Every structure is written in structure tokens, then in C-alpha cells.
Coordinates of N, CA and C in Angstrom, one line a residue:
M1 N -61.9 213.0 -102.5 CA -62.0 211.6 -102.5 C -62.9 211.0 -103.4
K2 N -62.5 210.1 -104.1 CA -63.3 209.2 -105.1 C -64.0 208.3 -104.3
V3 N -65.2 208.0 -104.4 CA -66.0 207.0 -103.9 C -66.5 206.3 -105.2
A4 N -66.3 204.6 -104.9 CA -66.9 203.7 -105.8 C -68.3 203.3 -105.3
V5 N -69.0 203.2 -106.5 CA -70.6 203.1 -105.9 C -70.7 201.8 -106.6
L6 N -71.1 200.7 -106.0 CA -71.3 199.4 -106.6 C -72.9 199.0 -106.3
S7 N -73.7 198.6 -107.3 CA -74.8 198.0 -107.2 C -75.2 196.7 -107.9
D8 N -76.0 196.0 -107.1 CA -76.5 194.7 -108.0 C -75.0 194.0 -108.4
I9 N -74.3 193.4 -107.4 CA -73.3 192.4 -107.6 C -73.8 191.0 -107.8
H10 N -75.0 190.8 -107.5 CA -75.5 189.6 -107.6 C -74.7 188.2 -107.7
A11 N -74.0 188.1 -106.6 CA -73.2 186.9 -106.5 C -72.0 186.5 -107.5
N12 N -71.9 187.5 -108.2 CA -71.2 187.3 -109.4 C -69.4 187.9 -109.0
L13 N -68.8 186.6 -108.6 CA -67.4 187.0 -108.0 C -66.3 187.5 -109.2
E14 N -66.4 187.1 -110.5 CA -65.6 187.2 -111.3 C -65.8 188.8 -111.7
A15 N -67.1 189.3 -111.6 CA -67.1 190.7 -111.9 C -66.8 191.6 -111.0
L16 N -67.3 191.2 -109.7 CA -66.7 191.9 -108.4 C -65.3 192.0 -108.1
Q17 N -64.6 190.9 -108.5 CA -63.1 191.2 -108.4 C -62.6 192.0 -109.4
A18 N -62.9 192.1 -110.7 CA -62.8 193.0 -111.8 C -63.0 194.3 -111.6
V19 N -64.2 194.8 -110.9 CA -64.6 196.0 -110.5 C -63.7 196.6 -109.5
L20 N -63.6 195.5 -108.5 CA -62.6 196.2 -107.2 C -61.2 196.4 -107.8
A21 N -60.7 195.7 -108.8 CA -59.3 195.8 -109.2 C -59.3 197.3 -110.1
D22 N -60.3 197.5 -110.8 CA -60.4 198.6 -111.5 C -60.5 199.9 -110.6
A23 N -61.4 199.9 -109.7 CA -61.6 200.7 -108.7 C -60.2 201.3 -107.8
Q24 N -59.4 200.3 -107.6 CA -58.3 200.5 -107.0 C -57.2 201.2 -108.0
Q25 N -57.2 200.8 -109.4 CA -56.4 201.6 -110.1 C -57.0 202.9 -110.1
Q26 N -58.3 203.2 -110.2 CA -58.8 204.4 -110.4 C -58.6 205.6 -109.3
Q27 N -57.8 204.8 -108.2 CA -57.6 205.4 -106.7 C -59.1 205.7 -106.1
A28 N -59.8 204.8 -105.9 CA -61.0 204.9 -104.9 C -60.6 204.9 -103.7
A29 N -60.9 205.5 -102.7 CA -60.6 205.7 -101.4 C -61.8 205.2 -100.6
E30 N -63.2 205.1 -101.0 CA -64.1 204.7 -100.3 C -65.1 203.8 -101.2
Y31 N -65.7 202.8 -100.6 CA -66.7 202.1 -101.4 C -67.8 201.9 -100.7
V32 N -69.0 202.2 -101.4 CA -70.5 202.0 -101.0 C -71.2 201.0 -101.9
G33 N -72.0 200.2 -100.9 CA -72.8 199.1 -101.8 C -74.4 199.6 -101.8
L34 N -74.8 199.5 -103.3 CA -76.1 199.8 -103.2 C -77.4 198.5 -103.2
G35 N -76.9 197.5 -102.5 CA -77.9 196.5 -102.2 C -77.7 195.2 -103.7
D36 N -78.3 193.9 -103.3 CA -78.2 193.0 -104.0 C -76.8 192.5 -104.4
V37 N -76.2 192.1 -103.2 CA -74.8 191.5 -103.4 C -75.2 190.0 -103.7
I38 N -76.2 189.6 -103.3 CA -76.6 188.1 -103.4 C -77.6 188.1 -104.7
G39 N -77.7 186.6 -105.2 CA -79.1 186.4 -105.9 C -78.5 186.4 -107.5
F40 N -79.0 185.4 -108.3 CA -79.0 185.0 -109.5 C -77.6 184.2 -110.0
N41 N -76.4 184.7 -109.4 CA -75.2 183.9 -109.9 C -74.7 182.9 -108.4
G42 N -73.6 182.5 -108.8 CA -73.2 181.3 -108.0 C -72.3 181.5 -106.8
D43 N -71.8 182.8 -106.5 CA -70.9 182.9 -105.2 C -71.3 183.9 -104.2
P44 N -72.5 183.6 -103.9 CA -73.0 184.5 -102.9 C -72.1 184.4 -101.7
A45 N -71.5 183.7 -101.2 CA -70.7 183.7 -100.0 C -69.4 184.5 -100.2
A46 N -68.6 184.1 -101.0 CA -67.7 184.8 -101.5 C -67.7 186.1 -101.7
C47 N -68.9 186.6 -102.3 CA -69.2 188.2 -102.7 C -69.5 188.8 -101.5
V48 N -70.2 188.0 -100.6 CA -70.6 188.7 -99.2 C -69.3 189.0 -98.5
E49 N -68.4 187.9 -98.4 CA -67.1 187.9 -97.8 C -66.1 189.2 -98.3
L50 N -66.3 189.2 -99.6 CA -65.2 190.0 -100.3 C -65.7 191.6 -100.0
A51 N -67.1 192.1 -100.5 CA -67.5 193.1 -100.5 C -68.1 193.9 -99.1
M52 N -68.5 193.2 -98.3 CA -69.3 193.8 -97.1 C -68.1 194.3 -96.2
P53 N -66.7 193.8 -96.2 CA -65.9 194.5 -95.1 C -65.4 195.7 -95.9
L54 N -65.5 195.7 -97.3 CA -64.9 196.8 -97.9 C -66.0 198.1 -97.8
F55 N -67.3 198.0 -97.9 CA -68.2 199.1 -97.8 C -68.1 199.9 -96.6
S56 N -67.8 201.2 -96.8 CA -67.9 202.1 -95.5 C -69.6 202.3 -95.3
A57 N -70.2 202.1 -96.1 CA -71.7 202.2 -96.2 C -72.4 201.3 -97.2
A58 N -73.6 200.7 -96.7 CA -74.3 199.7 -97.9 C -75.8 199.5 -97.3
V59 N -76.5 199.6 -98.3 CA -77.9 199.3 -98.1 C -78.5 197.9 -98.5
R60 N -79.6 197.7 -98.0 CA -80.3 196.5 -98.4 C -81.2 196.4 -99.7
G61 N -80.9 195.4 -100.5 CA -81.5 195.5 -101.9 C -82.8 194.3 -101.6
N62 N -83.6 194.3 -102.6 CA -84.7 193.3 -102.6 C -84.4 192.0 -102.6
H63 N -83.1 191.5 -103.0 CA -82.7 190.2 -102.7 C -82.4 190.0 -101.4
E64 N -81.7 191.1 -100.6 CA -81.5 190.8 -99.4 C -82.8 190.5 -98.4
E65 N -83.7 191.4 -99.0 CA -85.1 191.3 -98.3 C -85.4 189.9 -98.7
A66 N -85.5 189.3 -99.8 CA -86.3 188.2 -100.2 C -85.4 187.0 -99.3
L67 N -84.0 187.1 -99.0 CA -83.5 186.1 -98.4 C -84.2 186.1 -96.9
L68 N -84.2 187.3 -96.4 CA -84.7 187.4 -95.1 C -86.2 187.3 -94.8
H69 N -87.0 187.5 -95.7 CA -88.2 187.1 -96.1 C -89.0 186.4 -97.0
R70 N -88.8 185.2 -97.0 CA -88.8 184.3 -98.3 C -89.9 184.5 -99.1
G71 N -91.0 185.2 -98.8 CA -92.0 185.1 -99.6 C -92.3 186.5 -100.8
L72 N -91.0 187.3 -100.6 CA -91.2 188.6 -101.1 C -91.3 188.4 -102.7
F73 N -90.7 187.5 -103.3 CA -91.1 187.3 -104.8 C -91.9 186.9 -105.3
G74 N -92.7 186.0 -104.5 CA -93.9 185.2 -104.9 C -93.8 184.2 -106.0
V75 N -92.6 183.7 -106.5 CA -92.4 183.1 -107.6 C -91.5 182.0 -106.9
P76 N -92.1 180.6 -107.2 CA -91.3 179.6 -106.6 C -89.8 179.4 -107.2
L77 N -89.4 179.8 -108.2 CA -88.5 179.5 -108.9 C -87.3 180.4 -108.1
Y78 N -87.5 181.6 -107.8 CA -86.7 182.3 -107.0 C -86.6 182.3 -105.7
T79 N -87.9 181.7 -105.1 CA -87.8 181.2 -103.7 C -86.8 179.9 -103.6
A80 N -86.8 179.1 -104.6 CA -86.0 178.2 -104.3 C -84.5 178.5 -104.4
M81 N -84.4 179.5 -105.4 CA -82.9 180.2 -105.6 C -82.3 180.7 -103.9
M82 N -83.4 181.7 -103.6 CA -83.1 182.1 -102.2 C -82.7 180.7 -101.0
D83 N -83.4 179.9 -101.2 CA -83.4 178.7 -100.3 C -81.9 178.1 -100.6
R84 N -81.5 178.2 -101.9 CA -79.9 177.4 -102.2 C -79.1 178.7 -101.7
T85 N -79.5 179.9 -101.9 CA -78.5 180.9 -101.6 C -78.1 181.0 -100.0
A86 N -79.3 180.8 -99.4 CA -79.1 180.5 -97.7 C -78.2 179.4 -97.4
A87 N -78.4 178.5 -98.2 CA -77.6 177.3 -97.7 C -76.0 177.7 -98.2
M88 N -75.6 178.3 -99.1 CA -74.3 178.7 -99.6 C -73.9 179.6 -98.5
L89 N -74.5 180.6 -98.2 CA -74.1 181.7 -97.4 C -73.9 181.1 -95.9
G90 N -74.6 180.3 -95.2 CA -74.7 179.9 -93.9 C -75.1 180.8 -93.2
A91 N -75.4 180.6 -91.8 CA -76.2 181.4 -90.8 C -75.3 182.8 -90.6
E92 N -74.1 182.7 -90.3 CA -73.3 183.8 -90.0 C -73.2 185.1 -91.0
L93 N -73.2 184.3 -92.3 CA -73.1 185.5 -93.5 C -74.7 186.2 -93.9
V94 N -75.6 185.4 -93.5 CA -77.0 185.7 -93.6 C -77.2 186.7 -92.4
D95 N -76.7 186.4 -91.4 CA -77.0 187.4 -90.3 C -76.3 188.9 -90.5
C96 N -75.1 188.8 -91.3 CA -74.2 189.9 -91.4 C -75.2 191.0 -92.5
L97 N -76.0 190.3 -93.2 CA -76.9 191.3 -94.0 C -78.0 191.6 -93.3
R98 N -78.5 191.0 -92.4 CA -79.7 191.4 -91.7 C -79.8 192.9 -91.1
P99 N -78.7 193.5 -90.7 CA -78.9 194.9 -90.2 C -78.9 195.9 -91.6
L100 N -78.8 195.6 -92.8 CA -78.6 196.7 -93.6 C -80.0 197.6 -93.7
P101 N -79.7 198.7 -93.7 CA -81.0 199.7 -93.9 C -81.4 199.9 -95.2
R102 N -82.5 200.7 -95.5 CA -82.9 200.7 -97.0 C -82.3 202.0 -97.4
K103 N -82.2 202.9 -96.7 CA -81.3 204.1 -97.1 C -80.4 204.7 -96.3
I104 N -79.6 205.4 -96.9 CA -78.5 205.9 -96.3 C -77.8 207.0 -96.6
T105 N -77.8 208.3 -95.8 CA -77.3 209.5 -96.4 C -76.0 209.9 -95.7
R106 N -75.0 210.2 -96.4 CA -73.5 210.3 -95.9 C -73.3 211.5 -96.9
G107 N -72.3 212.6 -96.2 CA -71.9 213.8 -96.8 C -72.8 214.5 -97.7
G108 N -74.1 214.4 -97.6 CA -75.4 215.1 -98.3 C -75.5 214.1 -99.3
I109 N -75.1 212.8 -99.7 CA -75.3 212.1 -100.5 C -76.4 211.1 -100.2
T110 N -77.3 210.6 -100.8 CA -78.4 209.6 -100.5 C -77.9 208.4 -101.2
Y111 N -78.0 207.2 -100.5 CA -77.9 206.0 -101.1 C -79.1 205.0 -100.9
V112 N -79.6 204.3 -101.9 CA -80.6 203.4 -101.8 C -80.6 202.3 -103.0
H113 N -81.3 201.2 -102.7 CA -81.2 200.3 -103.8 C -82.2 200.6 -104.9
A114 N -83.3 200.7 -104.7 CA -84.4 201.0 -105.6 C -84.9 202.2 -105.8
S115 N -85.5 203.0 -105.0 CA -85.9 204.2 -104.8 C -85.8 204.8 -103.6
P116 N -85.7 206.2 -103.3 CA -85.5 206.8 -101.9 C -87.0 207.0 -101.3
A117 N -88.1 206.2 -101.9 CA -89.4 206.2 -101.5 C -89.2 205.4 -100.1
P118 N -89.8 205.5 -99.0 CA -89.7 204.8 -97.7 C -90.1 203.4 -97.8
E119 N -91.1 202.9 -98.9 CA -91.5 201.7 -98.7 C -91.5 201.1 -100.3
G120 N -91.6 199.8 -100.6 CA -91.7 199.4 -101.7 C -90.5 199.2 -102.5
W121 N -90.5 198.6 -103.7 CA -89.0 198.5 -104.6 C -89.4 199.0 -105.9
Q122 N -89.9 200.3 -106.0 CA -90.4 200.8 -107.2 C -88.9 201.3 -108.1
R123 N -89.1 201.0 -109.4 CA -88.0 201.1 -110.2 C -88.3 202.7 -110.7
I124 N -87.0 203.2 -111.0 CA -86.4 204.5 -111.5 C -86.1 204.1 -113.1
A125 N -86.9 204.5 -114.0 CA -86.5 204.0 -115.5 C -87.1 205.3 -116.3
T126 N -88.0 206.0 -115.8 CA -88.4 207.0 -116.9 C -88.6 208.6 -116.0
V127 N -88.7 209.4 -116.9 CA -88.6 210.8 -116.1 C -89.9 211.1 -115.4
P128 N -91.2 210.5 -115.6 CA -92.0 210.6 -114.3 C -91.7 209.9 -113.1
E129 N -91.2 208.7 -113.6 CA -90.6 207.9 -112.1 C -89.5 208.5 -111.5
A130 N -88.6 209.4 -112.3 CA -87.6 210.1 -111.7 C -88.2 211.3 -110.9
R131 N -89.3 212.0 -111.4 CA -89.8 213.2 -111.0 C -90.6 212.8 -109.5
A132 N -91.1 211.6 -109.6 CA -91.5 211.1 -108.2 C -90.4 211.0 -107.2
A133 N -89.4 210.2 -107.6 CA -88.2 210.0 -106.7 C -87.4 211.4 -106.3
F134 N -87.4 212.4 -107.0 CA -86.7 213.4 -106.7 C -87.5 214.0 -105.1
A135 N -88.8 214.0 -105.3 CA -89.6 214.3 -104.3 C -89.2 213.6 -103.0
Q136 N -88.6 212.4 -103.0 CA -88.3 211.7 -101.9 C -87.1 211.7 -101.1
F137 N -86.3 212.6 -101.3 CA -85.0 213.0 -100.9 C -84.6 214.2 -101.0
S138 N -83.7 214.6 -100.0 CA -83.3 216.1 -99.9 C -81.8 216.1 -100.4
G139 N -81.2 217.1 -100.9 CA -79.7 217.1 -101.2 C -79.8 217.1 -102.6
A140 N -78.7 217.3 -103.2 CA -78.2 217.4 -104.7 C -78.1 216.1 -105.2
L141 N -77.9 215.0 -104.8 CA -77.4 213.6 -105.3 C -77.9 212.4 -104.7
C142 N -78.7 211.5 -105.4 CA -79.0 210.3 -104.8 C -78.6 209.0 -105.8
F143 N -77.9 208.1 -105.3 CA -77.4 206.8 -106.1 C -78.4 206.0 -105.8
F144 N -78.7 205.2 -106.9 CA -79.8 204.0 -106.8 C -79.3 202.9 -107.8
G145 N -80.0 201.9 -107.8 CA -79.8 200.7 -108.6 C -80.9 199.8 -109.1
H146 N -81.2 198.8 -108.9 CA -82.4 198.0 -109.2 C -82.6 197.6 -110.6
T147 N -82.7 198.5 -111.5 CA -83.1 198.2 -113.0 C -81.8 197.5 -113.7
H148 N -80.4 197.5 -113.2 CA -79.5 197.1 -113.8 C -79.1 197.5 -115.2
R149 N -79.5 198.9 -115.3 CA -79.3 199.9 -116.4 C -78.6 201.1 -115.9
P150 N -77.4 201.6 -116.5 CA -76.9 203.0 -116.0 C -78.1 203.7 -116.6
A151 N -78.2 205.0 -115.7 CA -79.1 206.2 -115.9 C -78.6 207.2 -115.2
I152 N -78.8 208.4 -115.5 CA -78.6 209.7 -114.9 C -79.9 210.5 -115.3
F153 N -80.6 211.1 -114.2 CA -81.7 212.1 -114.2 C -81.2 213.3 -113.6
C154 N -81.5 214.5 -114.2 CA -81.2 215.6 -113.6 C -82.4 216.4 -113.3
E155 N -82.4 217.1 -112.4 CA -83.8 218.3 -112.2 C -82.9 219.4 -111.7
S156 N -83.5 220.4 -112.9 CA -82.9 221.7 -112.9 C -84.1 222.5 -113.2
A157 N -84.2 223.8 -112.5 CA -85.3 224.7 -112.6 C -86.9 223.8 -112.7
G158 N -87.0 223.2 -112.0 CA -88.3 222.5 -112.0 C -88.4 221.3 -112.9
K159 N -87.6 221.4 -113.8 CA -87.6 220.4 -114.9 C -86.8 219.1 -114.8
V160 N -87.2 217.7 -115.1 CA -86.5 216.5 -115.0 C -86.0 216.3 -116.4
S161 N -85.2 215.8 -116.6 CA -84.5 215.1 -118.0 C -83.6 214.0 -117.6
L162 N -83.6 213.2 -118.7 CA -82.6 211.9 -118.6 C -81.6 212.5 -119.3
I163 N -80.4 212.1 -118.9 CA -79.0 212.5 -119.7 C -78.5 211.2 -120.3
A164 N -78.3 211.1 -121.4 CA -77.8 209.8 -122.1 C -76.5 209.4 -121.7
V165 N -76.3 208.1 -121.1 CA -75.1 207.4 -120.8 C -74.5 207.0 -122.1
V166 N -73.4 207.4 -122.5 CA -72.4 207.0 -123.9 C -71.3 206.8 -123.3
Y167 N -70.8 205.6 -123.5 CA -69.2 205.2 -123.0 C -68.5 205.4 -124.0
D168 N -67.1 205.7 -123.8 CA -66.3 206.0 -124.8 C -65.7 204.5 -124.7
E169 N -64.5 204.3 -125.9 CA -64.1 203.4 -126.1 C -63.2 202.3 -124.9
E170 N -62.9 203.6 -124.0 CA -62.4 203.0 -122.8 C -63.2 202.4 -121.8
G171 N -64.6 202.4 -122.1 CA -65.6 202.0 -121.1 C -65.8 203.3 -120.1
N172 N -65.7 204.4 -120.3 CA -65.7 205.5 -119.6 C -67.1 206.5 -119.9
F173 N -67.9 207.0 -119.0 CA -68.9 208.2 -119.2 C -68.4 209.3 -118.1
T174 N -67.9 210.4 -118.4 CA -67.7 211.4 -117.5 C -68.7 212.4 -117.4
L175 N -69.1 212.8 -116.3 CA -70.1 214.0 -116.1 C -69.8 215.1 -115.2
P176 N -69.3 216.1 -115.2 CA -69.1 217.3 -114.1 C -70.7 217.4 -113.7
L177 N -71.0 217.3 -112.5 CA -72.2 217.8 -112.1 C -72.4 219.2 -111.6
E178 N -73.2 220.0 -112.0 CA -73.2 221.2 -112.1 C -74.1 221.8 -110.6
E179 N -73.6 222.9 -110.3 CA -74.1 223.4 -108.9 C -75.4 224.1 -109.4
G180 N -76.4 223.6 -108.5 CA -77.9 224.2 -108.7 C -78.7 223.2 -109.1
C181 N -78.2 222.0 -109.7 CA -79.0 220.9 -110.2 C -78.9 219.5 -109.3
R182 N -80.2 218.9 -109.2 CA -80.0 217.6 -108.6 C -80.0 216.6 -109.6
Y183 N -79.5 215.4 -108.9 CA -79.3 214.2 -109.7 C -79.5 213.0 -108.9
L184 N -80.0 212.0 -109.9 CA -80.4 210.6 -109.7 C -79.4 209.8 -110.5
V185 N -78.4 209.1 -110.1 CA -77.7 208.5 -110.7 C -77.7 206.7 -110.4
N186 N -77.8 206.1 -111.4 CA -77.9 204.6 -111.3 C -76.6 204.2 -112.0
P187 N -75.6 203.7 -111.4 CA -74.3 203.3 -112.0 C -74.1 202.1 -112.9
G188 N -75.5 201.3 -113.0 CA -75.4 200.1 -113.5 C -75.2 198.7 -112.5
S189 N -75.3 197.6 -113.1 CA -75.1 196.3 -112.2 C -73.7 196.0 -112.4
V190 N -73.0 195.5 -111.2 CA -71.7 194.9 -111.4 C -71.8 193.7 -112.0
G191 N -72.9 192.7 -111.5 CA -73.0 191.6 -111.7 C -74.1 190.8 -112.7
Q192 N -75.0 191.8 -113.1 CA -75.8 191.2 -113.9 C -76.5 192.5 -115.0
P193 N -75.5 193.0 -115.6 CA -75.9 194.1 -116.5 C -77.1 193.8 -117.5
R194 N -77.9 194.6 -117.7 CA -79.1 194.5 -118.8 C -79.1 195.6 -119.8
D195 N -78.3 196.2 -120.1 CA -78.2 197.0 -121.2 C -77.5 196.4 -122.5
L196 N -77.6 195.3 -122.7 CA -77.1 194.7 -123.6 C -75.4 194.7 -123.8
N197 N -75.0 194.9 -122.7 CA -73.6 195.2 -122.6 C -72.9 194.2 -121.2
Y198 N -72.3 193.2 -121.4 CA -72.1 192.1 -120.3 C -71.1 192.9 -119.4
R199 N -70.5 193.7 -119.7 CA -69.2 194.2 -119.2 C -69.7 194.9 -117.6
A200 N -69.1 194.3 -116.8 CA -69.4 194.9 -115.4 C -69.5 196.5 -115.2
A201 N -70.4 197.0 -114.5 CA -70.8 198.4 -114.4 C -70.7 199.0 -113.0
Y202 N -70.1 200.1 -112.9 CA -69.9 200.8 -111.6 C -69.9 202.2 -111.7
G203 N -69.8 202.9 -110.6 CA -69.7 204.5 -110.6 C -68.8 205.0 -109.9
L204 N -68.1 205.9 -110.1 CA -66.9 206.7 -109.1 C -67.3 208.2 -109.1
Y205 N -67.5 208.6 -107.9 CA -67.8 210.2 -107.7 C -66.8 210.7 -107.0
D206 N -66.2 211.8 -107.3 CA -65.3 212.5 -106.7 C -65.9 213.7 -105.9
T207 N -65.7 213.5 -104.7 CA -66.4 214.5 -103.8 C -65.9 215.8 -103.6
E208 N -64.6 215.9 -104.2 CA -64.0 217.5 -104.2 C -64.1 218.1 -105.4
T209 N -64.3 217.3 -106.4 CA -64.4 217.9 -107.7 C -66.0 218.1 -108.4
S210 N -66.7 217.1 -107.5 CA -68.1 216.7 -108.1 C -68.3 216.1 -109.5
I211 N -67.2 215.5 -110.0 CA -67.1 214.8 -111.3 C -67.6 213.5 -111.0
L212 N -68.4 212.8 -111.7 CA -69.0 211.5 -111.9 C -68.5 210.7 -113.1
T213 N -68.1 209.7 -112.7 CA -67.4 208.8 -113.8 C -68.1 207.5 -113.5
L214 N -68.9 207.0 -115.0 CA -69.6 205.6 -114.9 C -68.4 204.9 -115.7
R215 N -68.3 203.6 -115.1 CA -67.2 202.7 -115.9 C -67.7 201.3 -116.3
R216 N -67.1 200.7 -117.3 CA -67.4 199.4 -117.7 C -66.1 198.8 -117.5
V217 N -66.3 197.4 -117.4 CA -64.9 196.6 -117.0 C -65.2 195.1 -117.4
D218 N -64.3 194.7 -118.4 CA -64.6 193.5 -118.8 C -64.2 192.5 -117.5
Y219 N -64.6 191.4 -117.8 CA -64.5 190.2 -116.8 C -64.5 188.9 -117.5
D220 N -64.3 187.8 -116.8 CA -64.4 186.5 -117.5 C -65.9 185.9 -117.1
V221 N -66.7 186.5 -118.2 CA -68.2 186.1 -117.8 C -68.4 184.8 -118.2
E222 N -67.8 183.9 -118.8 CA -67.9 182.5 -119.2 C -67.9 181.8 -118.0
T223 N -66.8 182.0 -117.1 CA -66.7 181.4 -116.0 C -67.8 181.6 -114.9
A224 N -68.2 182.9 -114.8 CA -69.4 183.3 -114.0 C -70.7 182.8 -114.6
A225 N -70.9 182.4 -115.7 CA -72.0 182.0 -116.4 C -72.3 180.7 -116.0
A226 N -71.1 179.9 -116.1 CA -70.9 178.5 -115.9 C -71.5 178.1 -114.5
K227 N -71.2 179.0 -113.5 CA -71.5 178.9 -112.0 C -73.0 179.1 -111.6
I228 N -74.1 179.5 -112.6 CA -75.3 179.6 -112.2 C -75.8 178.5 -112.2
A229 N -75.6 177.4 -112.6 CA -76.0 176.2 -112.3 C -76.2 175.9 -110.7
R230 N -75.5 176.4 -110.0 CA -75.4 176.2 -108.7 C -76.6 176.7 -107.9
T231 N -77.3 177.8 -108.5 CA -78.6 178.3 -108.1 C -79.8 177.7 -108.3
G232 N -79.8 176.7 -109.3 CA -80.7 176.0 -109.5 C -81.6 177.0 -110.7
L233 N -80.9 177.8 -111.0 CA -81.9 178.7 -112.2 C -81.8 177.9 -113.5
P234 N -82.4 178.1 -114.6 CA -82.2 177.8 -115.7 C -81.2 178.1 -116.5
E235 N -80.6 177.5 -117.7 CA -79.6 177.7 -118.6 C -79.8 179.1 -119.1
S236 N -81.0 179.6 -119.3 CA -81.2 180.6 -120.2 C -80.7 182.1 -119.2
F237 N -80.7 181.9 -118.0 CA -79.9 182.8 -117.3 C -78.7 182.8 -117.4
A238 N -77.8 182.0 -117.9 CA -76.4 182.2 -118.2 C -76.2 182.6 -119.5
D239 N -77.0 182.4 -120.2 CA -77.0 182.8 -121.9 C -77.1 184.6 -121.7
D240 N -78.4 184.8 -120.9 CA -78.6 186.2 -120.6 C -77.3 187.1 -120.0
L241 N -76.6 186.3 -119.1 CA -75.6 186.9 -118.5 C -74.5 187.5 -119.6
K242 N -74.3 186.3 -120.5 CA -73.2 186.7 -121.4 C -73.7 187.7 -122.5
R243 N -74.7 187.7 -122.5 CA -75.4 188.8 -123.5 C -75.8 190.1 -122.9
G244 N -75.4 190.3 -121.6 CA -76.2 191.5 -120.9 C -77.5 191.7 -121.5
H245 N -78.4 190.6 -121.1 CA -79.8 190.7 -121.3 C -80.7 190.4 -120.0
S246 N -81.8 191.2 -119.9 CA -82.5 190.7 -118.6 C -83.1 189.0 -118.8
P247 N -82.7 188.1 -117.7 CA -83.5 187.1 -117.9 C -84.9 187.1 -117.4
T248 N -85.3 188.1 -116.8 CA -86.7 188.1 -116.3 C -87.6 188.9 -117.3
G249 N -87.2 189.6 -118.2 CA -87.6 190.5 -119.0 C -88.2 191.9 -118.4
D250 N -87.5 192.4 -117.5 CA -87.9 193.6 -116.9 C -86.8 194.5 -117.3

């Protein structure tokens, strides 16, 4: 069975629609969400309404946390963005995000937004950070997001290494997962990639063959960028979306 793993949709409806169409073509049978369905882009309600019913499992991201506990970011610009997001969602859609857990384990696979650590929103971007994260979950595979950058870390014989993700011309990176190794996998961001590639990113995992595929999908980024004004964020966020660049410098 192929499981499509989507992270950091960030209210980008055009990117989400493109990824779901691609996942259907790739014969995905199940969909899992790694959090941050909302934030940054202009279609939070449409994305929640489209994605949440599809997910067989989903976890809470820091943007859902900030929506429910407004002081999380501590930055007035982002607090105002969440105020607008709440208004665009309405009470019913806000309530549907409220029960999301921080971690889910299904079929021996762990799913988190930022890190398998029980508290905080730590980033996993380096080998030392990955080494600490491997100690926080059991099993051979954990999917995470939060950094908006595709990444794969492997733990084998006590050593942790970073596997380079290099997409082919069709936007695929394929890796057979080896027995006896453990993996931390970031499929990248659907709605706000930050690896200098604007195309939407997501992952596919075949539970029968243990083959992981990371994919990039083209979408109408100009239309998505034009909607950022709805959030009250500056125009620079729209420019960064079109460049696949981080608008926050992280």
C-alpha cells in the first residue's frame, strides 16, 4: 500500500490540489498529514476542508498550536496572521483542528510535525539533531516536517548520516529502505518549500516494498502568491514563495 505523506500545506490550495492529483496518479491508497495545514498562505478554510477528511491520520503542527494558543509565536505579525486565519476558518473548522495530537504511530511508523520529542518544536536539520531525535522514538521509520526542506537521515550500526536528496528530471527521488537501518524522513513542504525550489513537495511510502519516493509537483504559484495579501503578511512573503525561499530566514 502506498501512503502519501503531506507536511506544511500552509493554506496553499493550489499546491495542495496539485499534490493530491499527483498522489492519486501515483496510486496512493492512504494519506497522512504532518501538521501546519494553515498559516502563511491565503486559503486556510479550503485547505482544511479538503485535506482533513482525506487524512487517515494527522498530527498538530506549530501553526495549529499557535491558532489555539495565540501567544506561541510571540511576534505581533504572526499573531495578527493567526487572528485573520481564525476569522477565515470560522469556529467549526478551528474546532476540527483542536483534537490533533502531537505524535501518532501507525503500523510501526511514527508521524510527527517537528520532532518525536514530547515537548517543544525542535528542528531536525543536522546530524546531531537527528541523533537526538532517533532516541525519541522506537521503530524503524519516522516522518517529520517543520523545516520545509526535504531530508533523510539514516541510523545504522550506531552511526547517523544524512542522505542527499537529489531529484531527477521528473521530480522524483527514490530510496529503498534497508532492513536493519532506521530512518528519519522529511518529505518537504507542500505549500511553502524553502529549498530554493518552489514546486510542492510530498512523500510516498510503499509499505509492502519499503520503497520511499519523494516527489516535486508543479503548481500555479503565481495565483497562490497573490492570495498571501489576505493574511496581512508583507509582499515579500509572496516573492519568497515564488522563489522557494524562506520568508523568515530560518
